[in-house]
Short mmCIF file of C-alpha atoms in Angstrom, two decimals:
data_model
loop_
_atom_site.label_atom_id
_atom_site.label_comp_id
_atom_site.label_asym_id
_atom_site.label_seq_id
_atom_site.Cartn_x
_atom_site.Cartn_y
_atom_site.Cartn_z
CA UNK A 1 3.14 9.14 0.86
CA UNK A 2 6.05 8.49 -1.81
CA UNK A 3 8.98 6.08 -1.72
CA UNK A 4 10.94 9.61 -1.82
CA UNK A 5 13.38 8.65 -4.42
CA UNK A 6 12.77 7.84 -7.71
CA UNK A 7 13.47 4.13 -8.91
CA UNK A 8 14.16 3.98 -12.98
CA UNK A 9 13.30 0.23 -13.84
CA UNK A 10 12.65 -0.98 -10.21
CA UNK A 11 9.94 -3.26 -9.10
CA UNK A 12 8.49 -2.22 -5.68
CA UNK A 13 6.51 -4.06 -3.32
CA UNK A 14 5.37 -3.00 -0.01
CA UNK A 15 5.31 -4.96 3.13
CA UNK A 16 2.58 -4.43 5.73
CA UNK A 17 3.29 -5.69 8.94
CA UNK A 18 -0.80 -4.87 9.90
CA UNK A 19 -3.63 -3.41 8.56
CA UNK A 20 -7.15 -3.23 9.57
CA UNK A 21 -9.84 -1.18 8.55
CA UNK A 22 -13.55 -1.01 7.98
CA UNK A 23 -14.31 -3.93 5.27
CA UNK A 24 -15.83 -1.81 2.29
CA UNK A 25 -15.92 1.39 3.61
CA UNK A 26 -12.37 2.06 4.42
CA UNK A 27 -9.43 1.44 2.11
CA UNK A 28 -5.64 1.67 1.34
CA UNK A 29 -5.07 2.28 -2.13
CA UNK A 30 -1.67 1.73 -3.52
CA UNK A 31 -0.64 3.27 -7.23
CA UNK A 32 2.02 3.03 -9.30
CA UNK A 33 4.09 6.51 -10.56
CA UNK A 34 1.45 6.94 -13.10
CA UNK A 35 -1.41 6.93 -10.77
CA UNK A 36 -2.33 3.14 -12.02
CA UNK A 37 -4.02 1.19 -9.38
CA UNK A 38 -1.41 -1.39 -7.82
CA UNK A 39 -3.83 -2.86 -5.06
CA UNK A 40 -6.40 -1.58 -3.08
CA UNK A 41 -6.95 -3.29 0.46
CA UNK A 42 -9.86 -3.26 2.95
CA UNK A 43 -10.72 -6.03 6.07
CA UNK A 44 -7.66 -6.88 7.87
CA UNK A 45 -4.26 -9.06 7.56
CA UNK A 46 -0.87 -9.07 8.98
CA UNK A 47 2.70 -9.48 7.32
CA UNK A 48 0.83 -8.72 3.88
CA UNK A 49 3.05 -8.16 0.73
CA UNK A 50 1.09 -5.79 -2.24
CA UNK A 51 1.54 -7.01 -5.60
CA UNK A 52 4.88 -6.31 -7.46
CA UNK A 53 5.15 -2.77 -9.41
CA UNK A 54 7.37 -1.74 -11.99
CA UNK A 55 7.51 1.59 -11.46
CA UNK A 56 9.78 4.58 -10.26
CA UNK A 57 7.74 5.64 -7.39
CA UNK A 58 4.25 4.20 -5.28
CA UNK A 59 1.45 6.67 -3.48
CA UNK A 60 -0.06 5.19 -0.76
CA UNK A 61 -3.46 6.81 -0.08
CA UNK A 62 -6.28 6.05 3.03
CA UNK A 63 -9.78 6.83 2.67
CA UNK A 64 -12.19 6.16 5.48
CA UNK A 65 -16.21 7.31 5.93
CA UNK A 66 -15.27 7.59 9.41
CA UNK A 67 -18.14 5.91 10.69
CA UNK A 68 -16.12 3.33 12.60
CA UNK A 69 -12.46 3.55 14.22
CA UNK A 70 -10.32 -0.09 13.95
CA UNK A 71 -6.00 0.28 13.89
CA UNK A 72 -5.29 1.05 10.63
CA UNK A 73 -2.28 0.39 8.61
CA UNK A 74 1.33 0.02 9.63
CA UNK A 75 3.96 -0.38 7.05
CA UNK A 76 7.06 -2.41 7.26
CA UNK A 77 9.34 -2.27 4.41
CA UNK A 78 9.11 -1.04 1.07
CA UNK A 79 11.41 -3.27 -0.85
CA UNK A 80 13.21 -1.92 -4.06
CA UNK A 81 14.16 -4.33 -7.00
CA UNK A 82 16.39 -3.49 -9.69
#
């Protein structure tokens, strides 16, 4: 999943309303345009905000071993700075 357009100079933080997922076996890994890790997220919250980014773009990507089935992740808002 990308932000869809590219941000020159922004800084981009995502809001998570919820996430919950297997603690150490299933994770949402957020990265930068450059494929840098921003944060990567396992166990459960609610109205989390990932750490700042300057970047033009973020990939959000989900891995799970399947073993277990909890809610997963639903996004909020992906804010754009300038």
């Amino acid at each position: 999943w990308l932000t869809g357009k590219k941000h020159k100079h922004a800084t981009i933080p995502i809001i998570i309303e919820k996430y919950e997922t297997e603690s150490n076996y299933d994770f949402v890994v957020f990265k930068d345009g450059k494929g840098a890790l921003i944060e990567r997220l396992s166990g459960a919250a609610v109205n989390y905000e990932t750490d700042y980014a300057e970047t033009e773009s973020v990939t959000v990507e989900f891995s799970s071993d399947s073993s277990e089935t909890r809610f997963g992740t639903l996004i909020k808002n992906v804010k754009v700075i300038y």
